[in-house]
Amino acid sequence: MEALALRLSQLDQLAEGAIRVVMFYDTLMRRRVDLPGLARASAVLAECVAGVRLHGTGQVIRMAPGGTRAPDPALPASTATAITLDDEEIGTAWLERPGPPSPLDELLLDRLAIAAAAVVERYGPARTTMADPALVELAISAEADEAARARALRLLGFAAGLPVRVVAVRSQPPLDQAGTTHPQPPLDQAGATRSRLPLDQVGALICPARPVKAAPLGDTGVILATTVDQSAFPAGVHAGVGPAGSPHLSWRQARTALRFTTPREPVVRYDDLGALALLAEIPQDVAQDNADVAAIARMAGSPEDLETLDVYCATGSLRRAADLLHLHHSSVARRLEQIGRTLGIELTEPTGLTRIRLALTAWRLLQA
């Protein structure tokens, strides 16, 4: 490229300048400069204010020739061009030159627009917090083709190749208090900022490494994230975490995991369910007609007995259940004996404990 530039410079000074502009932006793209960096470098090269605007987010970047943010008010654009990605106009790049345009301004803006589209494709349009529900729905839809799904994920800010998990969320407290994003480390030179999820209708989650996107879909919040910190959910938030992989399959499995959540276990990973996930596939009428499930349903009117049974099933130990219930183990033993007589199940036997665990889980799935 340099040899070619040298030969062209001997023929035409304008051609030499054009080659140098192309080489300049090729270097910026190899270094993976972010949008502010592109605008700053363009302003220095053009010796006038350079600007970039993304339509989807409204993000506007104006840089002065000195490498700093350009002060307002802005001059009218002397030259402008569209930023396109996959044949869609996603933004505009322009120069604010006080005098007439330079002969190389058009080429400079073309290269700036190409570089800006590459940044958007690599990192997403912006470090936003609340996602476009339509894009989220497309990403998790079973009917979407893979090309459309990949494009939706890219527009949401997920770089190609990143594992994506889907989280299904329901919450009791106001969901704008349901979590924050941890600070994200810089992605090359793309930059990252600390932000809070403005979740007034949907659950929140924490993703320490890469983008988090959340959106309301019906009565269940959906979150796309690359990593999930289970301990970050506050009280009152129930979440089912799908496995990494295909987002539409992860969404279905996340909703299944959400059905298994309880006040005692508010966050459930689908991968941790194992064979228990098969219970979610049982038709409701079949579960309701089961004698053990029907017995649990009759006992549900006694919250004290239901809590005792729940804790005992969760621990499998009389003494550990007594500790959690803050009762003497003999009191818990008497309760379980009475519950066992009511249900017609010997709860202290391994078979009885297995039966009641399955029945209690099936009953909860019916409530969910």
PDB file of N, CA and C in Angstrom, residues 139-186:
ATOM      1  N   ALA A 139     -34.785 -12.168  19.221  1.00  0.00           N
ATOM      2  CA  ALA A 139     -33.635 -12.992  19.601  1.00  0.00           C
ATOM      3  C   ALA A 139     -34.050 -14.304  20.246  1.00  0.00           C
ATOM      4  N   ILE A 140     -35.174 -14.308  20.968  1.00  0.00           N
ATOM      5  CA  ILE A 140     -35.579 -15.519  21.698  1.00  0.00           C
ATOM      6  C   ILE A 140     -36.722 -16.263  21.017  1.00  0.00           C
ATOM      7  N   SER A 141     -37.176 -15.771  19.868  1.00  0.00           N
ATOM      8  CA  SER A 141     -38.303 -16.409  19.198  1.00  0.00           C
ATOM      9  C   SER A 141     -37.881 -17.720  18.547  1.00  0.00           C
ATOM     10  N   ALA A 142     -38.689 -18.749  18.729  1.00  0.00           N
ATOM     11  CA  ALA A 142     -38.409 -20.041  18.104  1.00  0.00           C
ATOM     12  C   ALA A 142     -38.644 -19.983  16.601  1.00  0.00           C
ATOM     13  N   GLU A 143     -39.450 -19.010  16.141  1.00  0.00           N
ATOM     14  CA  GLU A 143     -39.761 -18.911  14.714  1.00  0.00           C
ATOM     15  C   GLU A 143     -38.716 -18.127  13.932  1.00  0.00           C
ATOM     16  N   ALA A 144     -37.848 -17.388  14.606  1.00  0.00           N
ATOM     17  CA  ALA A 144     -36.867 -16.547  13.908  1.00  0.00           C
ATOM     18  C   ALA A 144     -35.787 -17.407  13.258  1.00  0.00           C
ATOM     19  N   ASP A 145     -35.359 -17.012  12.057  1.00  0.00           N
ATOM     20  CA  ASP A 145     -34.247 -17.734  11.437  1.00  0.00           C
ATOM     21  C   ASP A 145     -32.948 -17.266  12.075  1.00  0.00           C
ATOM     22  N   GLU A 146     -31.900 -18.040  11.897  1.00  0.00           N
ATOM     23  CA  GLU A 146     -30.643 -17.777  12.598  1.00  0.00           C
ATOM     24  C   GLU A 146     -30.010 -16.452  12.173  1.00  0.00           C
ATOM     25  N   ALA A 147     -30.179 -16.067  10.902  1.00  0.00           N
ATOM     26  CA  ALA A 147     -29.604 -14.797  10.447  1.00  0.00           C
ATOM     27  C   ALA A 147     -30.272 -13.621  11.149  1.00  0.00           C
ATOM     28  N   ALA A 148     -31.607 -13.672  11.265  1.00  0.00           N
ATOM     29  CA  ALA A 148     -32.334 -12.595  11.950  1.00  0.00           C
ATOM     30  C   ALA A 148     -31.991 -12.575  13.436  1.00  0.00           C
ATOM     31  N   ARG A 149     -31.845 -13.761  14.032  1.00  0.00           N
ATOM     32  CA  ARG A 149     -31.494 -13.830  15.455  1.00  0.00           C
ATOM     33  C   ARG A 149     -30.107 -13.239  15.697  1.00  0.00           C
ATOM     34  N   ALA A 150     -29.158 -13.586  14.832  1.00  0.00           N
ATOM     35  CA  ALA A 150     -27.793 -13.079  14.980  1.00  0.00           C
ATOM     36  C   ALA A 150     -27.761 -11.563  14.835  1.00  0.00           C
ATOM     37  N   ARG A 151     -28.537 -11.052  13.896  1.00  0.00           N
ATOM     38  CA  ARG A 151     -28.568  -9.604  13.703  1.00  0.00           C
ATOM     39  C   ARG A 151     -29.180  -8.912  14.916  1.00  0.00           C
ATOM     40  N   ALA A 152     -30.250  -9.468  15.480  1.00  0.00           N
ATOM     41  CA  ALA A 152     -30.878  -8.878  16.663  1.00  0.00           C
ATOM     42  C   ALA A 152     -29.904  -8.850  17.837  1.00  0.00           C
ATOM     43  N   LEU A 153     -29.176  -9.937  18.029  1.00  0.00           N
ATOM     44  CA  LEU A 153     -28.196  -9.980  19.118  1.00  0.00           C
ATOM     45  C   LEU A 153     -27.102  -8.952  18.904  1.00  0.00           C
ATOM     46  N   ARG A 154     -26.682  -8.792  17.643  1.00  0.00           N
ATOM     47  CA  ARG A 154     -25.637  -7.817  17.364  1.00  0.00           C
ATOM     48  C   ARG A 154     -26.126  -6.403  17.651  1.00  0.00           C
ATOM     49  N   LEU A 155     -27.370  -6.093  17.255  1.00  0.00           N
ATOM     50  CA  LEU A 155     -27.917  -4.767  17.512  1.00  0.00           C
ATOM     51  C   LEU A 155     -28.139  -4.530  19.005  1.00  0.00           C
ATOM     52  N   LEU A 156     -28.322  -5.597  19.766  1.00  0.00           N
ATOM     53  CA  LEU A 156     -28.448  -5.470  21.217  1.00  0.00           C
ATOM     54  C   LEU A 156     -27.100  -5.293  21.897  1.00  0.00           C
ATOM     55  N   GLY A 157     -26.020  -5.474  21.155  1.00  0.00           N
ATOM     56  CA  GLY A 157     -24.698  -5.237  21.719  1.00  0.00           C
ATOM     57  C   GLY A 157     -23.891  -6.470  22.011  1.00  0.00           C
ATOM     58  N   PHE A 158     -24.344  -7.649  21.593  1.00  0.00           N
ATOM     59  CA  PHE A 158     -23.604  -8.883  21.845  1.00  0.00           C
ATOM     60  C   PHE A 158     -22.727  -9.199  20.641  1.00  0.00           C
ATOM     61  N   ALA A 159     -21.430  -9.233  20.863  1.00  0.00           N
ATOM     62  CA  ALA A 159     -20.509  -9.556  19.784  1.00  0.00           C
ATOM     63  C   ALA A 159     -20.683 -11.006  19.358  1.00  0.00           C
ATOM     64  N   ALA A 160     -20.385 -11.276  18.099  1.00  0.00           N
ATOM     65  CA  ALA A 160     -20.513 -12.635  17.564  1.00  0.00           C
ATOM     66  C   ALA A 160     -19.642 -13.601  18.357  1.00  0.00           C
ATOM     67  N   GLY A 161     -20.186 -14.772  18.647  1.00  0.00           N
ATOM     68  CA  GLY A 161     -19.419 -15.793  19.358  1.00  0.00           C
ATOM     69  C   GLY A 161     -19.582 -15.770  20.860  1.00  0.00           C
ATOM     70  N   LEU A 162     -20.178 -14.696  21.423  1.00  0.00           N
ATOM     71  CA  LEU A 162     -20.373 -14.659  22.874  1.00  0.00           C
ATOM     72  C   LEU A 162     -21.482 -15.624  23.286  1.00  0.00           C
ATOM     73  N   PRO A 163     -21.298 -16.368  24.382  1.00  0.00           N
ATOM     74  CA  PRO A 163     -22.396 -17.203  24.885  1.00  0.00           C
ATOM     75  C   PRO A 163     -23.482 -16.310  25.470  1.00  0.00           C
ATOM     76  N   VAL A 164     -24.724 -16.609  25.171  1.00  0.00           N
ATOM     77  CA  VAL A 164     -25.835 -15.792  25.653  1.00  0.00           C
ATOM     78  C   VAL A 164     -26.763 -16.658  26.492  1.00  0.00           C
ATOM     79  N   ARG A 165     -27.018 -16.215  27.711  1.00  0.00           N
ATOM     80  CA  ARG A 165     -27.998 -16.873  28.577  1.00  0.00           C
ATOM     81  C   ARG A 165     -29.255 -16.017  28.629  1.00  0.00           C
ATOM     82  N   VAL A 166     -30.396 -16.671  28.769  1.00  0.00           N
ATOM     83  CA  VAL A 166     -31.651 -15.962  28.928  1.00  0.00           C
ATOM     84  C   VAL A 166     -32.160 -16.216  30.346  1.00  0.00           C
ATOM     85  N   VAL A 167     -32.631 -15.160  30.996  1.00  0.00           N
ATOM     86  CA  VAL A 167     -33.154 -15.247  32.358  1.00  0.00           C
ATOM     87  C   VAL A 167     -34.607 -14.788  32.343  1.00  0.00           C
ATOM     88  N   ALA A 168     -35.486 -15.597  32.884  1.00  0.00           N
ATOM     89  CA  ALA A 168     -36.895 -15.237  33.036  1.00  0.00           C
ATOM     90  C   ALA A 168     -37.105 -14.753  34.464  1.00  0.00           C
ATOM     91  N   VAL A 169     -37.750 -13.585  34.632  1.00  0.00           N
ATOM     92  CA  VAL A 169     -37.797 -12.924  35.931  1.00  0.00           C
ATOM     93  C   VAL A 169     -39.217 -12.509  36.294  1.00  0.00           C
ATOM     94  N   ARG A 170     -39.575 -12.703  37.560  1.00  0.00           N
ATOM     95  CA  ARG A 170     -40.750 -12.075  38.155  1.00  0.00           C
ATOM     96  C   ARG A 170     -40.316 -11.456  39.477  1.00  0.00           C
ATOM     97  N   SER A 171     -40.961 -10.348  39.849  1.00  0.00           N
ATOM     98  CA  SER A 171     -40.508  -9.637  41.038  1.00  0.00           C
ATOM     99  C   SER A 171     -41.670  -9.014  41.779  1.00  0.00           C
ATOM    100  N   GLN A 172     -41.563  -8.974  43.113  1.00  0.00           N
ATOM    101  CA  GLN A 172     -42.558  -8.314  43.955  1.00  0.00           C
ATOM    102  C   GLN A 172     -42.226  -6.843  44.186  1.00  0.00           C
ATOM    103  N   PRO A 173     -40.963  -6.498  44.552  1.00  0.00           N
ATOM    104  CA  PRO A 173     -40.669  -5.081  44.783  1.00  0.00           C
ATOM    105  C   PRO A 173     -40.580  -4.322  43.465  1.00  0.00           C
ATOM    106  N   PRO A 174     -40.537  -2.979  43.527  1.00  0.00           N
ATOM    107  CA  PRO A 174     -40.360  -2.208  42.295  1.00  0.00           C
ATOM    108  C   PRO A 174     -39.096  -2.662  41.572  1.00  0.00           C
ATOM    109  N   LEU A 175     -39.258  -2.950  40.304  1.00  0.00           N
ATOM    110  CA  LEU A 175     -38.156  -3.591  39.597  1.00  0.00           C
ATOM    111  C   LEU A 175     -37.062  -2.640  39.183  1.00  0.00           C
ATOM    112  N   ASP A 176     -37.257  -1.324  39.394  1.00  0.00           N
ATOM    113  CA  ASP A 176     -36.148  -0.420  39.141  1.00  0.00           C
ATOM    114  C   ASP A 176     -35.131  -0.491  40.269  1.00  0.00           C
ATOM    115  N   GLN A 177     -35.453  -1.274  41.314  1.00  0.00           N
ATOM    116  CA  GLN A 177     -34.515  -1.466  42.426  1.00  0.00           C
ATOM    117  C   GLN A 177     -33.925  -2.872  42.411  1.00  0.00           C
ATOM    118  N   ALA A 178     -34.148  -3.588  41.341  1.00  0.00           N
ATOM    119  CA  ALA A 178     -33.839  -5.013  41.346  1.00  0.00           C
ATOM    120  C   ALA A 178     -32.427  -5.355  40.943  1.00  0.00           C
ATOM    121  N   GLY A 179     -31.566  -4.406  40.670  1.00  0.00           N
ATOM    122  CA  GLY A 179     -30.183  -4.779  40.386  1.00  0.00           C
ATOM    123  C   GLY A 179     -29.442  -3.723  39.606  1.00  0.00           C
ATOM    124  N   THR A 180     -28.154  -3.937  39.450  1.00  0.00           N
ATOM    125  CA  THR A 180     -27.302  -3.051  38.684  1.00  0.00           C
ATOM    126  C   THR A 180     -26.367  -3.876  37.842  1.00  0.00           C
ATOM    127  N   THR A 181     -25.731  -3.225  36.907  1.00  0.00           N
ATOM    128  CA  THR A 181     -24.654  -3.892  36.192  1.00  0.00           C
ATOM    129  C   THR A 181     -23.356  -3.592  36.905  1.00  0.00           C
ATOM    130  N   HIS A 182     -22.519  -4.580  37.007  1.00  0.00           N
ATOM    131  CA  HIS A 182     -21.181  -4.345  37.526  1.00  0.00           C
ATOM    132  C   HIS A 182     -20.388  -3.567  36.491  1.00  0.00           C
ATOM    133  N   PRO A 183     -19.289  -2.884  36.905  1.00  0.00           N
ATOM    134  CA  PRO A 183     -18.485  -2.206  35.908  1.00  0.00           C
ATOM    135  C   PRO A 183     -17.963  -3.200  34.888  1.00  0.00           C
ATOM    136  N   GLN A 184     -18.022  -2.839  33.631  1.00  0.00           N
ATOM    137  CA  GLN A 184     -17.554  -3.723  32.586  1.00  0.00           C
ATOM    138  C   GLN A 184     -16.117  -3.362  32.226  1.00  0.00           C
ATOM    139  N   PRO A 185     -15.245  -4.335  32.038  1.00  0.00           N
ATOM    140  CA  PRO A 185     -13.889  -4.018  31.627  1.00  0.00           C
ATOM    141  C   PRO A 185     -13.882  -3.516  30.203  1.00  0.00           C
ATOM    142  N   PRO A 186     -12.903  -2.678  29.832  1.00  0.00           N
ATOM    143  CA  PRO A 186     -12.846  -2.183  28.460  1.00  0.00           C
ATOM    144  C   PRO A 186     -12.761  -3.338  27.472  1.00  0.00           C
TER     145      PRO A 186
END
